[in-house]
Coordinates of C-alpha atoms in Angstrom, one line a residue:
X1 CA -12.8 -6.5 8.7
X2 CA -9.4 -3.9 9.9
X3 CA -8.1 -1.3 7.6
X4 CA -4.9 -1.1 7.0
X5 CA -2.9 1.3 4.9
X6 CA 0.3 -0.2 3.9
X7 CA 3.5 0.9 2.3
X8 CA 3.3 0.3 -1.8
X9 CA 6.6 1.5 -4.7
X10 CA 3.9 4.6 -5.1
X11 CA 3.1 5.6 -2.1
X12 CA 0.1 4.5 0.6
X13 CA -1.8 1.1 -0.7
X14 CA -5.4 0.6 1.1
X15 CA -6.5 -2.8 2.0
X16 CA -8.8 -4.8 4.3
X17 CA -7.4 -7.3 6.8
X18 CA -8.8 -10.5 8.6
X19 CA -6.1 -12.4 10.6
X20 CA -7.3 -15.9 11.4
X21 CA -7.3 -17.2 14.7
X22 CA -5.5 -20.5 14.1
X23 CA -1.6 -20.0 14.8
X24 CA 0.2 -19.9 11.2
X25 CA -2.8 -20.2 8.9
X26 CA -2.8 -20.3 5.8
X27 CA -2.3 -16.6 3.7
X28 CA -4.4 -15.3 1.0
X29 CA -4.2 -11.7 -1.5
X30 CA -7.1 -10.6 -3.1
X31 CA -6.1 -9.2 -6.6
X32 CA -8.9 -6.7 -7.9
X33 CA -10.0 -6.2 -11.9
X34 CA -9.1 -3.5 -14.2
X35 CA -9.1 -0.1 -12.0
X36 CA -9.3 2.2 -15.5
X37 CA -13.3 0.6 -15.4
X38 CA -14.6 1.1 -11.4
X39 CA -12.0 -2.7 -10.5
X40 CA -11.9 -1.6 -6.6
X41 CA -11.3 -4.1 -3.4
X42 CA -15.1 -3.8 -3.0
X43 CA -16.4 -5.3 -6.3
X44 CA -18.3 -9.1 -5.4
X45 CA -16.4 -11.3 -7.2
X46 CA -13.4 -10.3 -4.8
X47 CA -15.7 -9.7 -1.5
X48 CA -16.7 -13.0 -2.2
X49 CA -12.6 -14.6 -2.7
X50 CA -12.0 -13.2 0.7
X51 CA -15.1 -14.7 2.0
X52 CA -13.9 -17.7 1.2
X53 CA -10.4 -18.0 2.2
X54 CA -11.8 -16.1 5.4
X55 CA -14.4 -19.8 5.8
X56 CA -11.3 -22.3 5.2
X57 CA -9.1 -20.1 8.1
X58 CA -6.4 -18.1 6.3
X59 CA -5.8 -14.6 7.0
X60 CA -6.5 -12.4 4.1
X61 CA -5.8 -9.5 2.7
X62 CA -7.6 -7.7 -0.1
X63 CA -6.4 -4.1 -1.5
X64 CA -7.0 -1.3 -4.0
X65 CA -4.3 -0.7 -6.7
X66 CA -2.2 2.2 -6.8
X67 CA -4.8 5.4 -7.9
X68 CA -8.3 3.5 -6.3
X69 CA -9.8 4.5 -3.6
X70 CA -7.5 5.6 -1.2
X71 CA -4.2 4.1 -2.4
X72 CA -1.6 7.0 -3.9
X73 CA -0.7 6.6 -7.4
X74 CA -2.0 6.4 -11.2
X75 CA -2.8 3.7 -12.8
X76 CA 0.3 2.3 -15.0
X77 CA -0.9 -0.4 -17.5
X78 CA -0.3 -3.6 -14.9
X79 CA 3.2 -3.1 -14.7
X80 CA 3.1 -1.0 -11.6
X81 CA -0.7 -3.3 -10.5
X82 CA 2.1 -5.8 -9.9
X83 CA 4.7 -4.0 -7.6
X84 CA 1.8 -3.2 -5.9
X85 CA 0.7 -6.6 -5.9
X86 CA 4.2 -8.0 -4.5
X87 CA 4.6 -5.1 -1.8
X88 CA 0.9 -6.5 -0.5
X89 CA 2.7 -10.1 -0.6
X90 CA 5.7 -8.9 1.4
X91 CA 3.7 -6.7 3.8
X92 CA 0.9 -10.2 4.3
X93 CA 3.6 -12.5 5.1
X94 CA 5.4 -10.5 7.1
X95 CA 2.6 -10.4 9.1
X96 CA 2.4 -14.2 9.4
X97 CA 6.2 -14.8 8.7
X98 CA 5.7 -19.2 10.3
X99 CA 1.8 -19.3 7.2
X100 CA 1.6 -22.7 6.3
X101 CA 0.5 -21.6 3.1
X102 CA 0.3 -18.3 0.8
X103 CA -1.9 -18.3 -1.7
X104 CA -3.3 -15.7 -5.1
X105 CA -7.0 -15.0 -6.4
X106 CA -8.0 -12.5 -8.4
X107 CA -10.7 -12.0 -10.5
X108 CA -10.8 -10.3 -14.4
X109 CA -7.9 -8.0 -14.5
X110 CA -6.7 -9.2 -11.5
X111 CA -6.3 -12.5 -12.2
X112 CA -3.7 -11.7 -14.8
X113 CA -1.5 -9.9 -12.6
X114 CA -2.1 -13.1 -9.1
X115 CA -0.7 -15.1 -12.5
X116 CA 2.4 -12.7 -13.0
X117 CA 2.6 -13.0 -9.0
X118 CA 2.8 -16.4 -9.0
X119 CA 6.0 -17.2 -11.8
X120 CA 7.8 -14.6 -9.5
X121 CA 6.9 -15.5 -5.7
X122 CA 7.7 -19.6 -5.9
X123 CA 6.2 -19.8 -2.0
X124 CA 3.1 -19.1 -3.8
X125 CA 1.2 -22.9 -2.9
X126 CA -1.3 -22.1 -5.9
X127 CA -3.9 -20.0 -7.1
X128 CA -7.8 -19.0 -7.8
X129 CA -8.7 -16.8 -10.9
X130 CA -12.2 -16.1 -11.4
X131 CA -13.0 -14.8 -15.5
X132 CA -8.8 -14.6 -17.0
X133 CA -8.8 -12.0 -19.9
X134 CA -6.9 -14.8 -22.3
X135 CA -8.6 -12.1 -25.3
X136 CA -7.1 -9.6 -23.8
X137 CA -4.0 -10.1 -22.2
X138 CA -0.6 -12.3 -22.9
X139 CA -0.8 -15.0 -20.8
X140 CA 1.9 -16.9 -22.7
X141 CA 4.2 -16.3 -19.4
X142 CA 2.8 -19.1 -17.9
X143 CA 5.4 -21.2 -19.7
X144 CA 5.7 -23.3 -17.3
X145 CA 3.0 -22.5 -14.8
X146 CA 4.3 -23.2 -11.4
X147 CA 1.8 -24.3 -9.4
X148 CA -1.5 -25.6 -9.2
X149 CA -5.0 -23.9 -9.0
X150 CA -8.5 -23.3 -10.3
X151 CA -10.1 -21.2 -13.1
X152 CA -13.8 -20.0 -12.8
X153 CA -15.9 -19.0 -16.1
X154 CA -19.4 -18.0 -16.8
X155 CA -21.2 -19.4 -19.4
X156 CA -22.3 -16.2 -20.6
X157 CA -19.7 -13.8 -19.7
X158 CA -19.2 -12.1 -22.6
X159 CA -15.6 -10.1 -22.3
X160 CA -13.8 -12.9 -22.1
X161 CA -15.1 -15.4 -24.6
X162 CA -14.6 -19.3 -23.5
X163 CA -12.9 -20.5 -25.7
X164 CA -10.0 -17.7 -25.4
X165 CA -9.9 -19.5 -21.6
X166 CA -10.9 -22.7 -22.7
X167 CA -6.7 -22.3 -25.2
X168 CA -5.4 -21.2 -22.1
X169 CA -6.5 -24.2 -19.9
X170 CA -5.9 -26.6 -22.4
X171 CA -2.3 -25.3 -22.9
X172 CA -1.5 -25.2 -18.6
X173 CA -3.4 -28.8 -18.4
X174 CA -0.4 -30.0 -20.5
X175 CA 1.9 -29.2 -18.2
X176 CA 3.9 -32.4 -16.5
X177 CA 2.8 -32.1 -12.6
X178 CA -0.3 -29.6 -12.5
X179 CA -3.3 -30.1 -12.3
X180 CA -5.6 -27.0 -13.5
X181 CA -9.0 -27.2 -12.2
X182 CA -11.5 -25.6 -14.8
X183 CA -14.9 -24.8 -13.5
X184 CA -17.8 -22.9 -16.0
X185 CA -20.6 -21.2 -14.0
X186 CA -24.0 -22.2 -16.0
X187 CA -26.1 -18.8 -16.8
X188 CA -23.5 -16.2 -14.6
X189 CA -21.9 -13.5 -16.7
X190 CA -19.0 -11.2 -16.5
X191 CA -19.6 -10.4 -13.2
X192 CA -21.4 -13.5 -12.1
X193 CA -24.5 -10.9 -11.1
X194 CA -27.0 -13.4 -9.0
X195 CA -24.3 -16.6 -9.5
X196 CA -21.9 -15.4 -6.9
X197 CA -23.4 -17.8 -4.3
X198 CA -22.4 -20.5 -7.4
X199 CA -18.8 -18.9 -7.5
X200 CA -18.5 -18.7 -3.7
X201 CA -19.5 -22.6 -3.5
X202 CA -17.3 -24.1 -6.5
X203 CA -14.8 -21.9 -4.8
X204 CA -15.5 -23.8 -1.0
X205 CA -14.9 -26.9 -2.4
X206 CA -11.7 -26.5 -4.5
X207 CA -10.4 -25.6 -1.1
X208 CA -11.7 -28.2 0.9
X209 CA -9.8 -30.6 -1.5
X210 CA -6.8 -28.6 -2.8
X211 CA -5.6 -27.2 0.7
X212 CA -4.5 -30.5 2.3
X213 CA -2.9 -31.3 -1.3
X214 CA -0.7 -28.4 -1.0
X215 CA 0.5 -29.1 2.4
X216 CA 1.6 -32.4 1.4
X217 CA 3.1 -31.7 -1.7
X218 CA 5.5 -29.1 -0.2
X219 CA 6.1 -31.2 3.0
X220 CA 7.3 -34.0 0.7
X221 CA 10.0 -31.3 -1.4
X222 CA 12.0 -30.5 1.9

């Protein structure tokens, strides 16, 4: 799992990158929770997502937002972190110029950043958002949501109420041509302590179906 340093808007960004052995493999970018609440690229949920995409043959990148770990800069209320994510995706694409697909995955604050990046980068094929903080941040920019994806939450999440995520799901599900899978993990808290296996299983199951569907959709629009 090679350590990398990439150029970000405010200096270097620290990351971990795993290259797939498959030619033209799809790529995926992982985004971590809130930097001011202990979020890093080594968060267990983020690492679980990273491993799931690896198992599906992706080239995968996770990195620390500005001011976290060895990444330079300081917290910028989400605006700078979105720029960091865009720079990381640029780096990932530069190393995989013929990638078959491009995916984004994020946890909590990282899910909010990931969904904003999704709106700005039409090449993103699909997304996975774990516990998107719909009670804290405004997700109304998803109008319309440009890609189908998976949203996962624990039913014992006291940080992001299930009701708030449910309203977001309802809004997104009414959009034409978009399919939002919603998975609620029984007994899981916001951080999925003791439930990482169930989280990984839900992601693996989703990707096994969604990857071929996204590829077929991309072929039909060429």
